[in-house]
Every structure is written in structure tokens, then in C-alpha cells.
């Protein structure tokens, strides 16, 4: 008996310490790699201006951490503390890349292969070949890359090449679709939390999302009009179905509340009735 109690206590202590140290690690945002030995970061952090700025921006970006370090994009050898030896030809170092290289940068090692692949098929890619824009960094930035939302682009991002009308219209469509997809994601989670069936909804949302990114990254020109139409239809029919499910859950919740209230009233009534009868009987009993 004491043995069992002891082992339960030990188990609790181990779980607690484990949980605390895990939380510590998460809280401190400790990188999972030895940053001190990454000399790209160490050396550039001690430099000035445009040579230091990438480190500061990168630290505030989604790439901060082991997966998106300097050498993932620029290549070179991060283990050598020497600017020449760190950047030999053999190590594949690329300094400031040609704009056209940026799509390849981002698609390296299977990183953003899907986005880069879509981009290469569309008319923006030959535009980059001609005049360097709009490459991935024109919309996403190079070192200060944030989680992608429709907020990273505005009319201005497009209007240097497209008419004001087209830019406004397209950016508005991207913003609205983005909002609809985010809202539906939240609603589908809610439906799931109420044990509703979400498999079909989730699959359709994933399809819509993929089509949306194809639109955002501009696939072949001939496809754009049909992609936009299909996306519009898909999103609005999915929205209707999600809303129906959410309101059904709302109604079931209401029914549940009404039932609980009735039960409480019923139990309360019976209790009062019993109490009254009991006190009456005691009164008559005494008489
Ligand atoms: C010992 C210091 C040091 C180390 C280590 C170092 N760099 Fe540099 N880096 C520099 C300096 C200084 C420059 C400015 C150019 C020059 O003086 O050669 C520079 C320039 C650059 C440039 C701009 C090149 C251009 O063409 O404009 C990039 C990109 C870069 N470094 C990336 C890296 C990466 C990636 C690593 C790690 C693989 C790295 N650096 C390691 C000191 C360093
Ligand atoms: C996600 C890919 C990516 C990562 C990670 C990355 N860079 Fe870059 N870097 C780029 C791109 C793209 C450019 C070219 C930007 C442009 O032309 O506007 C660039 C340009 C530079 C330049 C030249 C800047 C200039 O204006 O001349 C330096 C220096 C540099 N990077 C250093 C670094 C260092 C140091 C790190 C690590 C902290 C790093 N980069 C991480 C993609 C990256
Ligand atoms: C014309 C502007 C533009 C260009 C150019 C662009 N993107 Fe995007 N990208 C966006 C916008 C806007 C979003 C966010 C859409 C949303 O979620 O609302 C996005 C989303 C993404 C995402 C997240 C969605 C996903 O597919 O996982 C990735 C990754 C991405 N872009 C990578 C790239 C890469 C790589 C390139 C270059 C090959 C590129 N982008 C070029 C505007 C652009
Ligand atoms: C540096 C110039 C440039 C910038 C900036 C630019 N584009 Fe484009 N875009 C082009 C070119 C060139 C084409 C191909 C046009 C053609 O073939 O008629 C194109 C085609 C398109 C197409 C498909 C063609 C169509 O008419 O349906 C869409 C959609 C598009 N761009 C959206 C955008 C959006 C959204 C932005 C801003 C976030 C943007 N573009 C920024 C140059 C640019």
C-alpha cells in the first residue's frame, strides 16, 4: 500500500517537474539549436547597418529558430568564424541574390515548394525575369517575414504595374476570401468541439484554401478568371453549410438549457412539495 502511494507521488513529481521545465523552455523561446556556434549570426550581430539589420529583422520573423537560419537561404558554412571561409564557392554561398533567384531560394530543400511551384507557372515569374518584380520578397519581405495574411499586401503593392481599379478589386477579393476562410476555420473547430462531424467541411475548406493560394500567387493567366469564380462559389456554399451546422448546434444547446431548467423546476417543485407535506404531518402529529 505504502509502495503504491510512494510510486504515485513520484509519478506526480516527475510529471510536474517535466511540465514546468517544458513550460520554461517554451516561455524563454529558447532556440533548439546552438546559436552561439552559428557564426553567421554571431559575426553579423556585431557588424553595423545593413549587415546587422538582417539579424535584427530575422529575430522578429517567423524564420527565427533552427528551421530558417541564414545559411538555409544564403548557404555557406555557419560553423566557421571567418567571413571568407564561411562563404566559399563550394559551400554554395549566395550573397544578395538576384531577384529571380529568390523564388528558388524560397523553394529550396522543399521549404516552400508548393508556393514556389505555383509562382513559376504564372505571369509574375516572367515579369520578375524582365524587371525583378514582383518576386516573393516584394510581397513577403526578405528577413522580416511575418505569418502570411492578406494584410501583407495593399493596393500599392500592385498599382505600380496594374490599374488602380484592378489592384483595389483584386486586393479586396483576397482580403474578403482570407477573412471568410479564417472565420470558417474557427467555426469548424467549434463544431468539432461540440462533437459534430467536420470531416467533409474540413476537406472542402482545405481545397478552397489551396485554390486561394493559387489565386494569390497568380497561376497561369488563363486560369485566373475561372479560379476566382470557382473560389467564390466554393467559399459561399461552404459558408452556408458551416453556418447551418453552427446554428443547429446553437439550437441543440438551447434545447439542452431549456431541458435543464425544466428539470431544475421539477426537482425544486418536488422538494418544496415534500417539505411542505413533511412539516404539515409533523404539525398534525403534534396536535
Ligand atoms: C567573421 C564574420 C562573418 C561571418 C562568420 C559571416 N559573415 Fe557575412 N559578411 C561579413 C562581412 C564583414 C560582410 C560585408 C562584405 C565583406 O566585407 O566581405 C558580409 C556580407 C554578407 C552578405 C552580403 C553579401 C553581398 O553580396 O551583399 C551576406 C548575405 C552574408 N554576409 C551572409 C552570411 C552568411 C549566410 C554567413 C554564414 C554562412 C556569414 N555571412 C558569415 C562578415 C561575416
Ligand atoms: C528566408 C531567406 C533568408 C534568410 C533566412 C536570410 N536571408 Fe539574408 N537575404 C535574403 C534575401 C531574399 C535577400 C535579398 C533582399 C533584397 O534583395 O531585397 C537577402 C539579403 C541579405 C543581405 C544583403 C542586404 C543588402 O541590403 O545588401 C545580407 C547582409 C543578408 N541577407 C544577411 C543575412 C543574415 C546575416 C541572415 C541570418 C540572420 C540572413 N540574411 C537570413 C534572404 C534570406
Ligand atoms: C503578389 C504578392 C505575393 C507574391 C509575389 C508572393 N506571395 Fe506568397 N502570399 C501572398 C499573400 C497575400 C499571402 C497570404 C494569403 C492569405 O492567407 O491571405 C501569401 C501566402 C504565402 C504562403 C502561406 C500559404 C502557403 O502556401 O502555405 C507562403 C508559404 C508563401 N506565400 C510563399 C511565397 C513564395 C515562396 C513566393 C515566391 C515564389 C511568394 N509567396 C510570392 C502574396 C504574395
Ligand atoms: C512589377 C509588376 C507587377 C506587380 C507589382 C504586380 N503584378 Fe500582377 N502581373 C504583372 C504582369 C506583367 C502580369 C501579366 C499580365 C498579362 O500577361 O497581361 C500580371 C498578372 C496578374 C494577374 C493575372 C492576370 C489577370 O489579368 O487576371 C493577377 C491576378 C495579378 N497580376 C495580381 C497582382 C496582385 C494582386 C498584385 C499585388 C499584390 C500584383 N499583381 C502586382 C506584373 C505585376
XYZ file of C-alpha atoms in Angstrom, residues 184-185 187-189 191-192 196-209 237-246 249:
32
model
C -14.798 29.135 -41.289
C -11.681 27.579 -39.781
C -16.390 27.714 -36.854
C -15.319 24.243 -37.963
C -13.162 23.958 -34.836
C -18.366 22.335 -34.497
C -15.659 19.750 -33.789
C -20.163 17.493 -34.757
C -18.976 15.793 -37.953
C -16.361 18.055 -39.565
C -14.532 15.759 -41.982
C -16.348 16.910 -45.121
C -16.281 20.580 -44.119
C -12.570 20.408 -43.303
C -11.751 18.748 -46.637
C -13.691 21.363 -48.549
C -12.003 24.143 -46.587
C -8.576 22.689 -47.414
C -9.469 22.572 -51.115
C -10.669 26.170 -51.023
C -7.517 27.241 -49.211
C -21.551 27.339 -50.443
C -19.169 26.201 -47.716
C -20.035 29.283 -45.652
C -23.729 28.423 -45.915
C -23.154 24.828 -44.788
C -20.922 25.866 -41.895
C -23.498 28.450 -40.753
C -26.299 25.833 -40.876
C -24.277 23.451 -38.706
C -23.339 26.166 -36.230
C -25.608 23.289 -32.615
